[in-house]
């Protein structure tokens, strides 16, 4: 392949992912709740349907007794994160363990709905080999992918709120090892190397350096933009 099809129209690609990563950094449930609330509020300014994200602590249908969208939970949000988002059993006021908090949210739409969004939150980890990662997953049908400025708005939002060291917007190519095809890639100046368990959404194969792309300074780091 001599050139890349535009990211919005590449027929090989499915769902697209905004990924944000940083190294070991402690965080309390209150910290994570505050960052999550700001994230959802700012995402909802771009797409109001994204304000409806709620916890997916179990893979089952929604029940009437389940908590509502995170923006409606107020002070209860941090308590729910501390109770259900740990790898180890909670025992307040015991601090979270070295693997931090990890949980998933979505807005209860079908995954092929253009307004679907899922958030994967991994924060508060102090294990050096793990680091911390946050992902936003959107369907291929969302108009975001035809507007690089909107993509950059979300990239900057996530990097700022979570104080990330690196960020990438990509989609997995369903061939071979499902390696990511990048659209946007950003690294903060002076950021340390990615942790060992950094995840495939924050890196890309070296072959993409050979394709035409733009490199420029952006919000305190180096930004790369592919078609």
JSON list of C-alpha atoms in Angstrom, two decimals:
[
{"chain": "A", "resi": 1, "resn": "UNK", "atom": "CA", "xyz": [0.00, 0.00, 0.00]},
{"chain": "A", "resi": 2, "resn": "UNK", "atom": "CA", "xyz": [1.55, 3.29, -1.20]},
{"chain": "A", "resi": 3, "resn": "UNK", "atom": "CA", "xyz": [-0.79, 5.67, 0.61]},
{"chain": "A", "resi": 4, "resn": "UNK", "atom": "CA", "xyz": [-3.26, 5.51, 3.45]},
{"chain": "A", "resi": 5, "resn": "UNK", "atom": "CA", "xyz": [-6.99, 5.81, 2.82]},
{"chain": "A", "resi": 6, "resn": "UNK", "atom": "CA", "xyz": [-8.47, 8.64, 4.92]},
{"chain": "A", "resi": 7, "resn": "UNK", "atom": "CA", "xyz": [-9.06, 7.51, 8.50]},
{"chain": "A", "resi": 8, "resn": "UNK", "atom": "CA", "xyz": [-12.80, 8.24, 8.24]},
{"chain": "A", "resi": 9, "resn": "UNK", "atom": "CA", "xyz": [-13.23, 6.11, 5.14]},
{"chain": "A", "resi": 10, "resn": "UNK", "atom": "CA", "xyz": [-10.75, 3.26, 5.49]},
{"chain": "A", "resi": 11, "resn": "UNK", "atom": "CA", "xyz": [-12.94, 0.15, 4.92]},
{"chain": "A", "resi": 12, "resn": "UNK", "atom": "CA", "xyz": [-10.60, -2.06, 6.97]},
{"chain": "A", "resi": 13, "resn": "UNK", "atom": "CA", "xyz": [-11.30, -0.23, 10.21]},
{"chain": "A", "resi": 14, "resn": "UNK", "atom": "CA", "xyz": [-14.02, -0.67, 12.79]},
{"chain": "A", "resi": 15, "resn": "UNK", "atom": "CA", "xyz": [-14.47, 1.24, 16.05]},
{"chain": "A", "resi": 16, "resn": "UNK", "atom": "CA", "xyz": [-12.03, 4.03, 16.76]},
{"chain": "A", "resi": 17, "resn": "UNK", "atom": "CA", "xyz": [-10.29, 4.69, 20.07]},
{"chain": "A", "resi": 18, "resn": "UNK", "atom": "CA", "xyz": [-8.97, 7.77, 21.86]},
{"chain": "A", "resi": 19, "resn": "UNK", "atom": "CA", "xyz": [-6.32, 6.50, 24.29]},
{"chain": "A", "resi": 20, "resn": "UNK", "atom": "CA", "xyz": [-4.47, 8.40, 27.03]},
{"chain": "A", "resi": 21, "resn": "UNK", "atom": "CA", "xyz": [-1.58, 7.05, 29.09]},
{"chain": "A", "resi": 22, "resn": "UNK", "atom": "CA", "xyz": [0.72, 8.04, 31.92]},
{"chain": "A", "resi": 23, "resn": "UNK", "atom": "CA", "xyz": [3.07, 6.32, 34.33]},
{"chain": "A", "resi": 24, "resn": "UNK", "atom": "CA", "xyz": [2.63, 5.24, 37.93]},
{"chain": "A", "resi": 25, "resn": "UNK", "atom": "CA", "xyz": [0.71, 7.90, 39.84]},
{"chain": "A", "resi": 26, "resn": "UNK", "atom": "CA", "xyz": [-1.42, 7.49, 42.97]},
{"chain": "A", "resi": 27, "resn": "UNK", "atom": "CA", "xyz": [-5.03, 8.69, 42.95]},
{"chain": "A", "resi": 28, "resn": "UNK", "atom": "CA", "xyz": [-7.89, 8.41, 45.39]},
{"chain": "A", "resi": 29, "resn": "UNK", "atom": "CA", "xyz": [-11.46, 7.52, 44.46]},
{"chain": "A", "resi": 30, "resn": "UNK", "atom": "CA", "xyz": [-12.29, 11.21, 44.93]},
{"chain": "A", "resi": 31, "resn": "UNK", "atom": "CA", "xyz": [-9.55, 12.14, 42.44]},
{"chain": "A", "resi": 32, "resn": "UNK", "atom": "CA", "xyz": [-10.83, 9.65, 39.87]},
{"chain": "A", "resi": 33, "resn": "UNK", "atom": "CA", "xyz": [-14.44, 10.78, 40.38]},
{"chain": "A", "resi": 34, "resn": "UNK", "atom": "CA", "xyz": [-13.46, 14.42, 39.83]},
{"chain": "A", "resi": 35, "resn": "UNK", "atom": "CA", "xyz": [-11.53, 13.62, 36.63]},
{"chain": "A", "resi": 36, "resn": "UNK", "atom": "CA", "xyz": [-14.34, 11.41, 35.34]},
{"chain": "A", "resi": 37, "resn": "UNK", "atom": "CA", "xyz": [-16.98, 14.07, 36.03]},
{"chain": "A", "resi": 38, "resn": "UNK", "atom": "CA", "xyz": [-14.97, 16.73, 34.20]},
{"chain": "A", "resi": 39, "resn": "UNK", "atom": "CA", "xyz": [-14.34, 14.34, 31.31]},
{"chain": "A", "resi": 40, "resn": "UNK", "atom": "CA", "xyz": [-18.03, 13.54, 30.83]},
{"chain": "A", "resi": 41, "resn": "UNK", "atom": "CA", "xyz": [-19.11, 17.15, 31.23]},
{"chain": "A", "resi": 42, "resn": "UNK", "atom": "CA", "xyz": [-16.67, 18.28, 28.56]},
{"chain": "A", "resi": 43, "resn": "UNK", "atom": "CA", "xyz": [-17.47, 15.39, 26.22]},
{"chain": "A", "resi": 44, "resn": "UNK", "atom": "CA", "xyz": [-21.16, 16.25, 26.55]},
{"chain": "A", "resi": 45, "resn": "UNK", "atom": "CA", "xyz": [-20.41, 19.74, 25.24]},
{"chain": "A", "resi": 46, "resn": "UNK", "atom": "CA", "xyz": [-19.28, 18.06, 22.01]},
{"chain": "A", "resi": 47, "resn": "UNK", "atom": "CA", "xyz": [-21.98, 15.37, 21.85]},
{"chain": "A", "resi": 48, "resn": "UNK", "atom": "CA", "xyz": [-24.91, 15.61, 24.33]},
{"chain": "A", "resi": 49, "resn": "UNK", "atom": "CA", "xyz": [-25.65, 11.87, 24.07]},
{"chain": "A", "resi": 50, "resn": "UNK", "atom": "CA", "xyz": [-22.30, 11.18, 25.74]},
{"chain": "A", "resi": 51, "resn": "UNK", "atom": "CA", "xyz": [-23.59, 12.71, 28.99]},
{"chain": "A", "resi": 52, "resn": "UNK", "atom": "CA", "xyz": [-25.59, 9.52, 29.58]},
{"chain": "A", "resi": 53, "resn": "UNK", "atom": "CA", "xyz": [-22.62, 7.24, 30.38]},
{"chain": "A", "resi": 54, "resn": "UNK", "atom": "CA", "xyz": [-23.11, 4.97, 33.38]},
{"chain": "A", "resi": 55, "resn": "UNK", "atom": "CA", "xyz": [-21.23, 2.13, 35.07]},
{"chain": "A", "resi": 56, "resn": "UNK", "atom": "CA", "xyz": [-20.93, -1.32, 33.52]},
{"chain": "A", "resi": 57, "resn": "UNK", "atom": "CA", "xyz": [-19.65, -3.22, 36.56]},
{"chain": "A", "resi": 58, "resn": "UNK", "atom": "CA", "xyz": [-21.38, -6.38, 35.32]},
{"chain": "A", "resi": 59, "resn": "UNK", "atom": "CA", "xyz": [-22.10, -7.67, 31.81]},
{"chain": "A", "resi": 60, "resn": "UNK", "atom": "CA", "xyz": [-25.90, -7.80, 32.00]},
{"chain": "A", "resi": 61, "resn": "UNK", "atom": "CA", "xyz": [-28.98, -5.84, 31.03]},
{"chain": "A", "resi": 62, "resn": "UNK", "atom": "CA", "xyz": [-29.69, -2.61, 32.86]},
{"chain": "A", "resi": 63, "resn": "UNK", "atom": "CA", "xyz": [-31.93, -2.91, 35.93]},
{"chain": "A", "resi": 64, "resn": "UNK", "atom": "CA", "xyz": [-34.20, -0.28, 37.45]},
{"chain": "A", "resi": 65, "resn": "UNK", "atom": "CA", "xyz": [-32.16, -0.42, 40.66]},
{"chain": "A", "resi": 66, "resn": "UNK", "atom": "CA", "xyz": [-28.86, 0.35, 38.90]},
{"chain": "A", "resi": 67, "resn": "UNK", "atom": "CA", "xyz": [-27.27, 3.78, 39.43]},
{"chain": "A", "resi": 68, "resn": "UNK", "atom": "CA", "xyz": [-28.08, 6.45, 36.88]},
{"chain": "A", "resi": 69, "resn": "UNK", "atom": "CA", "xyz": [-25.66, 8.32, 34.62]},
{"chain": "A", "resi": 70, "resn": "UNK", "atom": "CA", "xyz": [-22.47, 9.36, 36.40]},
{"chain": "A", "resi": 71, "resn": "UNK", "atom": "CA", "xyz": [-23.33, 13.05, 36.16]},
{"chain": "A", "resi": 72, "resn": "UNK", "atom": "CA", "xyz": [-26.38, 12.42, 38.38]},
{"chain": "A", "resi": 73, "resn": "UNK", "atom": "CA", "xyz": [-24.51, 10.62, 41.19]},
{"chain": "A", "resi": 74, "resn": "UNK", "atom": "CA", "xyz": [-22.90, 13.59, 42.95]},
{"chain": "A", "resi": 75, "resn": "UNK", "atom": "CA", "xyz": [-20.97, 12.62, 46.07]},
{"chain": "A", "resi": 76, "resn": "UNK", "atom": "CA", "xyz": [-21.99, 8.99, 45.60]},
{"chain": "A", "resi": 77, "resn": "UNK", "atom": "CA", "xyz": [-19.78, 8.66, 42.53]},
{"chain": "A", "resi": 78, "resn": "UNK", "atom": "CA", "xyz": [-16.50, 8.37, 44.46]},
{"chain": "A", "resi": 79, "resn": "UNK", "atom": "CA", "xyz": [-18.02, 5.84, 46.87]},
{"chain": "A", "resi": 80, "resn": "UNK", "atom": "CA", "xyz": [-19.14, 3.61, 44.00]},
{"chain": "A", "resi": 81, "resn": "UNK", "atom": "CA", "xyz": [-15.72, 3.82, 42.35]},
{"chain": "A", "resi": 82, "resn": "UNK", "atom": "CA", "xyz": [-14.04, 2.86, 45.62]},
{"chain": "A", "resi": 83, "resn": "UNK", "atom": "CA", "xyz": [-16.42, -0.04, 46.23]},
{"chain": "A", "resi": 84, "resn": "UNK", "atom": "CA", "xyz": [-16.60, -1.54, 42.75]},
{"chain": "A", "resi": 85, "resn": "UNK", "atom": "CA", "xyz": [-13.60, -0.28, 40.79]},
{"chain": "A", "resi": 86, "resn": "UNK", "atom": "CA", "xyz": [-10.77, -1.96, 42.73]},
{"chain": "A", "resi": 87, "resn": "UNK", "atom": "CA", "xyz": [-8.84, -5.08, 41.81]},
{"chain": "A", "resi": 88, "resn": "UNK", "atom": "CA", "xyz": [-8.73, -6.02, 45.50]},
{"chain": "A", "resi": 89, "resn": "UNK", "atom": "CA", "xyz": [-11.64, -6.15, 47.94]},
{"chain": "A", "resi": 90, "resn": "UNK", "atom": "CA", "xyz": [-12.31, -2.70, 49.43]},
{"chain": "A", "resi": 91, "resn": "UNK", "atom": "CA", "xyz": [-11.81, -2.12, 53.13]},
{"chain": "A", "resi": 92, "resn": "UNK", "atom": "CA", "xyz": [-12.25, 1.59, 53.77]},
{"chain": "A", "resi": 93, "resn": "UNK", "atom": "CA", "xyz": [-10.28, 3.61, 54.67]},
{"chain": "A", "resi": 94, "resn": "UNK", "atom": "CA", "xyz": [-7.61, 1.33, 53.19]},
{"chain": "A", "resi": 95, "resn": "UNK", "atom": "CA", "xyz": [-5.89, 2.95, 50.15]},
{"chain": "A", "resi": 96, "resn": "UNK", "atom": "CA", "xyz": [-6.35, 1.31, 46.79]},
{"chain": "A", "resi": 97, "resn": "UNK", "atom": "CA", "xyz": [-3.74, -1.29, 45.82]},
{"chain": "A", "resi": 98, "resn": "UNK", "atom": "CA", "xyz": [-0.86, -0.87, 43.35]},
{"chain": "A", "resi": 99, "resn": "UNK", "atom": "CA", "xyz": [-3.06, -1.69, 40.33]},
{"chain": "A", "resi": 100, "resn": "UNK", "atom": "CA", "xyz": [-5.39, 1.22, 41.06]},
{"chain": "A", "resi": 101, "resn": "UNK", "atom": "CA", "xyz": [-8.97, 1.54, 39.88]},
{"chain": "A", "resi": 102, "resn": "UNK", "atom": "CA", "xyz": [-10.38, 0.01, 36.73]},
{"chain": "A", "resi": 103, "resn": "UNK", "atom": "CA", "xyz": [-13.94, 0.15, 35.38]},
{"chain": "A", "resi": 104, "resn": "UNK", "atom": "CA", "xyz": [-16.02, 0.61, 32.23]},
{"chain": "A", "resi": 105, "resn": "UNK", "atom": "CA", "xyz": [-18.90, 2.93, 31.34]},
{"chain": "A", "resi": 106, "resn": "UNK", "atom": "CA", "xyz": [-21.11, 3.40, 28.30]},
{"chain": "A", "resi": 107, "resn": "UNK", "atom": "CA", "xyz": [-24.25, 5.29, 27.34]},
{"chain": "A", "resi": 108, "resn": "UNK", "atom": "CA", "xyz": [-26.47, 2.23, 26.87]},
{"chain": "A", "resi": 109, "resn": "UNK", "atom": "CA", "xyz": [-26.74, 2.50, 23.11]},
{"chain": "A", "resi": 110, "resn": "UNK", "atom": "CA", "xyz": [-26.02, -0.22, 20.59]},
{"chain": "A", "resi": 111, "resn": "UNK", "atom": "CA", "xyz": [-22.41, -0.30, 19.48]},
{"chain": "A", "resi": 112, "resn": "UNK", "atom": "CA", "xyz": [-23.32, 0.48, 15.86]},
{"chain": "A", "resi": 113, "resn": "UNK", "atom": "CA", "xyz": [-25.33, 3.56, 16.91]},
{"chain": "A", "resi": 114, "resn": "UNK", "atom": "CA", "xyz": [-23.35, 6.64, 15.75]},
{"chain": "A", "resi": 115, "resn": "UNK", "atom": "CA", "xyz": [-23.91, 8.21, 19.19]},
{"chain": "A", "resi": 116, "resn": "UNK", "atom": "CA", "xyz": [-22.56, 5.23, 21.15]},
{"chain": "A", "resi": 117, "resn": "UNK", "atom": "CA", "xyz": [-19.58, 5.85, 23.45]},
{"chain": "A", "resi": 118, "resn": "UNK", "atom": "CA", "xyz": [-17.71, 3.65, 25.93]},
{"chain": "A", "resi": 119, "resn": "UNK", "atom": "CA", "xyz": [-15.13, 4.82, 28.46]},
{"chain": "A", "resi": 120, "resn": "UNK", "atom": "CA", "xyz": [-12.50, 2.51, 29.93]},
{"chain": "A", "resi": 121, "resn": "UNK", "atom": "CA", "xyz": [-10.93, 4.04, 33.04]},
{"chain": "A", "resi": 122, "resn": "UNK", "atom": "CA", "xyz": [-7.68, 2.77, 34.56]},
{"chain": "A", "resi": 123, "resn": "UNK", "atom": "CA", "xyz": [-6.28, 5.25, 37.08]},
{"chain": "A", "resi": 124, "resn": "UNK", "atom": "CA", "xyz": [-4.50, 5.41, 40.42]},
{"chain": "A", "resi": 125, "resn": "UNK", "atom": "CA", "xyz": [-2.05, 2.60, 39.62]},
{"chain": "A", "resi": 126, "resn": "UNK", "atom": "CA", "xyz": [1.36, 2.83, 41.28]},
{"chain": "A", "resi": 127, "resn": "UNK", "atom": "CA", "xyz": [2.79, -0.39, 39.82]},
{"chain": "A", "resi": 128, "resn": "UNK", "atom": "CA", "xyz": [5.63, 0.81, 37.58]},
{"chain": "A", "resi": 129, "resn": "UNK", "atom": "CA", "xyz": [5.09, -1.91, 34.98]},
{"chain": "A", "resi": 130, "resn": "UNK", "atom": "CA", "xyz": [1.39, -1.11, 34.55]},
{"chain": "A", "resi": 131, "resn": "UNK", "atom": "CA", "xyz": [0.96, 2.63, 34.36]},
{"chain": "A", "resi": 132, "resn": "UNK", "atom": "CA", "xyz": [-2.45, 4.20, 33.82]},
{"chain": "A", "resi": 133, "resn": "UNK", "atom": "CA", "xyz": [-4.70, 4.35, 30.77]},
{"chain": "A", "resi": 134, "resn": "UNK", "atom": "CA", "xyz": [-8.03, 5.84, 29.78]},
{"chain": "A", "resi": 135, "resn": "UNK", "atom": "CA", "xyz": [-9.82, 4.98, 26.53]},
{"chain": "A", "resi": 136, "resn": "UNK", "atom": "CA", "xyz": [-12.83, 6.48, 24.75]},
{"chain": "A", "resi": 137, "resn": "UNK", "atom": "CA", "xyz": [-14.29, 4.17, 22.09]},
{"chain": "A", "resi": 138, "resn": "UNK", "atom": "CA", "xyz": [-16.59, 5.46, 19.35]},
{"chain": "A", "resi": 139, "resn": "UNK", "atom": "CA", "xyz": [-18.19, 3.69, 16.37]},
{"chain": "A", "resi": 140, "resn": "UNK", "atom": "CA", "xyz": [-16.88, 4.11, 12.85]},
{"chain": "A", "resi": 141, "resn": "UNK", "atom": "CA", "xyz": [-20.10, 5.93, 11.88]},
{"chain": "A", "resi": 142, "resn": "UNK", "atom": "CA", "xyz": [-19.51, 8.98, 14.10]},
{"chain": "A", "resi": 143, "resn": "UNK", "atom": "CA", "xyz": [-18.91, 12.20, 12.11]},
{"chain": "A", "resi": 144, "resn": "UNK", "atom": "CA", "xyz": [-15.94, 12.99, 14.40]},
{"chain": "A", "resi": 145, "resn": "UNK", "atom": "CA", "xyz": [-13.66, 11.03, 12.07]},
{"chain": "A", "resi": 146, "resn": "UNK", "atom": "CA", "xyz": [-14.25, 13.48, 9.22]},
{"chain": "A", "resi": 147, "resn": "UNK", "atom": "CA", "xyz": [-13.15, 16.49, 11.28]},
{"chain": "A", "resi": 148, "resn": "UNK", "atom": "CA", "xyz": [-9.56, 16.52, 12.51]},
{"chain": "A", "resi": 149, "resn": "UNK", "atom": "CA", "xyz": [-10.16, 19.65, 14.58]},
{"chain": "A", "resi": 150, "resn": "UNK", "atom": "CA", "xyz": [-12.90, 17.88, 16.56]},
{"chain": "A", "resi": 151, "resn": "UNK", "atom": "CA", "xyz": [-10.58, 14.92, 16.99]},
{"chain": "A", "resi": 152, "resn": "UNK", "atom": "CA", "xyz": [-7.89, 17.24, 18.33]},
{"chain": "A", "resi": 153, "resn": "UNK", "atom": "CA", "xyz": [-10.42, 18.82, 20.70]},
{"chain": "A", "resi": 154, "resn": "UNK", "atom": "CA", "xyz": [-11.15, 15.44, 22.30]},
{"chain": "A", "resi": 155, "resn": "UNK", "atom": "CA", "xyz": [-7.46, 14.50, 22.33]},
{"chain": "A", "resi": 156, "resn": "UNK", "atom": "CA", "xyz": [-6.55, 17.73, 24.12]},
{"chain": "A", "resi": 157, "resn": "UNK", "atom": "CA", "xyz": [-9.49, 17.39, 26.53]},
{"chain": "A", "resi": 158, "resn": "UNK", "atom": "CA", "xyz": [-8.49, 13.91, 27.66]},
{"chain": "A", "resi": 159, "resn": "UNK", "atom": "CA", "xyz": [-4.79, 14.71, 27.90]},
{"chain": "A", "resi": 160, "resn": "UNK", "atom": "CA", "xyz": [-5.47, 17.78, 30.04]},
{"chain": "A", "resi": 161, "resn": "UNK", "atom": "CA", "xyz": [-8.07, 16.30, 32.40]},
{"chain": "A", "resi": 162, "resn": "UNK", "atom": "CA", "xyz": [-6.09, 13.11, 33.14]},
{"chain": "A", "resi": 163, "resn": "UNK", "atom": "CA", "xyz": [-2.66, 14.82, 32.95]},
{"chain": "A", "resi": 164, "resn": "UNK", "atom": "CA", "xyz": [-1.58, 12.24, 30.39]},
{"chain": "A", "resi": 165, "resn": "UNK", "atom": "CA", "xyz": [1.96, 11.89, 29.05]},
{"chain": "A", "resi": 166, "resn": "UNK", "atom": "CA", "xyz": [0.85, 10.47, 25.72]},
{"chain": "A", "resi": 167, "resn": "UNK", "atom": "CA", "xyz": [-2.28, 10.06, 23.67]},
{"chain": "A", "resi": 168, "resn": "UNK", "atom": "CA", "xyz": [-3.30, 8.39, 20.44]},
{"chain": "A", "resi": 169, "resn": "UNK", "atom": "CA", "xyz": [-6.35, 8.12, 18.22]},
{"chain": "A", "resi": 170, "resn": "UNK", "atom": "CA", "xyz": [-6.30, 4.89, 16.25]},
{"chain": "A", "resi": 171, "resn": "UNK", "atom": "CA", "xyz": [-8.26, 1.89, 15.02]},
{"chain": "A", "resi": 172, "resn": "UNK", "atom": "CA", "xyz": [-7.16, -1.72, 14.96]},
{"chain": "A", "resi": 173, "resn": "UNK", "atom": "CA", "xyz": [-6.58, -3.23, 11.53]},
{"chain": "A", "resi": 174, "resn": "UNK", "atom": "CA", "xyz": [-8.23, -6.68, 11.58]},
{"chain": "A", "resi": 175, "resn": "UNK", "atom": "CA", "xyz": [-5.31, -8.36, 9.86]},
{"chain": "A", "resi": 176, "resn": "UNK", "atom": "CA", "xyz": [-2.48, -10.33, 11.41]},
{"chain": "A", "resi": 177, "resn": "UNK", "atom": "CA", "xyz": [-1.95, -9.15, 15.00]},
{"chain": "A", "resi": 178, "resn": "UNK", "atom": "CA", "xyz": [-4.64, -6.43, 15.02]},
{"chain": "A", "resi": 179, "resn": "UNK", "atom": "CA", "xyz": [-2.10, -3.62, 15.13]},
{"chain": "A", "resi": 180, "resn": "UNK", "atom": "CA", "xyz": [-3.31, -0.02, 15.37]},
{"chain": "A", "resi": 181, "resn": "UNK", "atom": "CA", "xyz": [-3.60, 2.31, 12.41]},
{"chain": "A", "resi": 182, "resn": "UNK", "atom": "CA", "xyz": [-2.94, 5.81, 13.86]},
{"chain": "A", "resi": 183, "resn": "UNK", "atom": "CA", "xyz": [-4.77, 9.03, 13.03]},
{"chain": "A", "resi": 184, "resn": "UNK", "atom": "CA", "xyz": [-3.42, 11.29, 15.80]},
{"chain": "A", "resi": 185, "resn": "UNK", "atom": "CA", "xyz": [-0.47, 10.65, 18.10]},
{"chain": "A", "resi": 186, "resn": "UNK", "atom": "CA", "xyz": [0.80, 13.00, 20.80]},
{"chain": "A", "resi": 187, "resn": "UNK", "atom": "CA", "xyz": [3.62, 12.81, 23.36]},
{"chain": "A", "resi": 188, "resn": "UNK", "atom": "CA", "xyz": [4.25, 15.40, 26.07]},
{"chain": "A", "resi": 189, "resn": "UNK", "atom": "CA", "xyz": [7.73, 16.93, 25.97]},
{"chain": "A", "resi": 190, "resn": "UNK", "atom": "CA", "xyz": [9.93, 15.26, 28.57]},
{"chain": "A", "resi": 191, "resn": "UNK", "atom": "CA", "xyz": [7.49, 12.40, 29.15]},
{"chain": "A", "resi": 192, "resn": "UNK", "atom": "CA", "xyz": [9.08, 9.17, 30.44]},
{"chain": "A", "resi": 193, "resn": "UNK", "atom": "CA", "xyz": [8.93, 6.01, 28.31]},
{"chain": "A", "resi": 194, "resn": "UNK", "atom": "CA", "xyz": [5.64, 4.12, 28.29]},
{"chain": "A", "resi": 195, "resn": "UNK", "atom": "CA", "xyz": [5.23, 1.47, 31.01]},
{"chain": "A", "resi": 196, "resn": "UNK", "atom": "CA", "xyz": [5.70, -2.14, 29.98]},
{"chain": "A", "resi": 197, "resn": "UNK", "atom": "CA", "xyz": [1.96, -2.81, 30.06]},
{"chain": "A", "resi": 198, "resn": "UNK", "atom": "CA", "xyz": [1.13, 0.34, 28.12]},
{"chain": "A", "resi": 199, "resn": "UNK", "atom": "CA", "xyz": [-1.41, -1.31, 25.81]},
{"chain": "A", "resi": 200, "resn": "UNK", "atom": "CA", "xyz": [-1.65, -1.46, 22.05]},
{"chain": "A", "resi": 201, "resn": "UNK", "atom": "CA", "xyz": [-3.77, 1.69, 21.75]},
{"chain": "A", "resi": 202, "resn": "UNK", "atom": "CA", "xyz": [-0.87, 3.99, 22.67]},
{"chain": "A", "resi": 203, "resn": "UNK", "atom": "CA", "xyz": [1.69, 2.85, 20.12]},
{"chain": "A", "resi": 204, "resn": "UNK", "atom": "CA", "xyz": [1.73, 2.14, 16.39]},
{"chain": "A", "resi": 205, "resn": "UNK", "atom": "CA", "xyz": [3.86, 0.06, 14.01]},
{"chain": "A", "resi": 206, "resn": "UNK", "atom": "CA", "xyz": [7.01, 1.80, 12.75]},
{"chain": "A", "resi": 207, "resn": "UNK", "atom": "CA", "xyz": [5.86, 1.33, 9.14]},
{"chain": "A", "resi": 208, "resn": "UNK", "atom": "CA", "xyz": [3.42, 4.24, 9.54]},
{"chain": "A", "resi": 209, "resn": "UNK", "atom": "CA", "xyz": [6.34, 6.66, 9.78]},
{"chain": "A", "resi": 210, "resn": "UNK", "atom": "CA", "xyz": [6.88, 6.04, 6.07]},
{"chain": "A", "resi": 211, "resn": "UNK", "atom": "CA", "xyz": [3.42, 7.29, 5.14]},
{"chain": "A", "resi": 212, "resn": "UNK", "atom": "CA", "xyz": [2.90, 11.04, 4.63]},
{"chain": "A", "resi": 213, "resn": "UNK", "atom": "CA", "xyz": [1.90, 12.73, 7.86]},
{"chain": "A", "resi": 214, "resn": "UNK", "atom": "CA", "xyz": [2.17, 16.10, 9.57]},
{"chain": "A", "resi": 215, "resn": "UNK", "atom": "CA", "xyz": [4.33, 16.68, 12.65]},
{"chain": "A", "resi": 216, "resn": "UNK", "atom": "CA", "xyz": [3.91, 19.82, 14.74]},
{"chain": "A", "resi": 217, "resn": "UNK", "atom": "CA", "xyz": [4.09, 21.27, 18.24]},
{"chain": "A", "resi": 218, "resn": "UNK", "atom": "CA", "xyz": [0.79, 21.13, 20.13]},
{"chain": "A", "resi": 219, "resn": "UNK", "atom": "CA", "xyz": [-0.26, 21.70, 23.77]},
{"chain": "A", "resi": 220, "resn": "UNK", "atom": "CA", "xyz": [3.14, 21.08, 25.31]},
{"chain": "A", "resi": 221, "resn": "UNK", "atom": "CA", "xyz": [4.18, 18.14, 23.18]},
{"chain": "A", "resi": 222, "resn": "UNK", "atom": "CA", "xyz": [4.77, 16.70, 19.73]},
{"chain": "A", "resi": 223, "resn": "UNK", "atom": "CA", "xyz": [1.72, 15.92, 17.60]},
{"chain": "A", "resi": 224, "resn": "UNK", "atom": "CA", "xyz": [1.59, 13.68, 14.54]},
{"chain": "A", "resi": 225, "resn": "UNK", "atom": "CA", "xyz": [-1.41, 13.69, 12.18]},
{"chain": "A", "resi": 226, "resn": "UNK", "atom": "CA", "xyz": [-2.08, 11.14, 9.45]},
{"chain": "A", "resi": 227, "resn": "UNK", "atom": "CA", "xyz": [-4.75, 11.49, 6.74]}
]
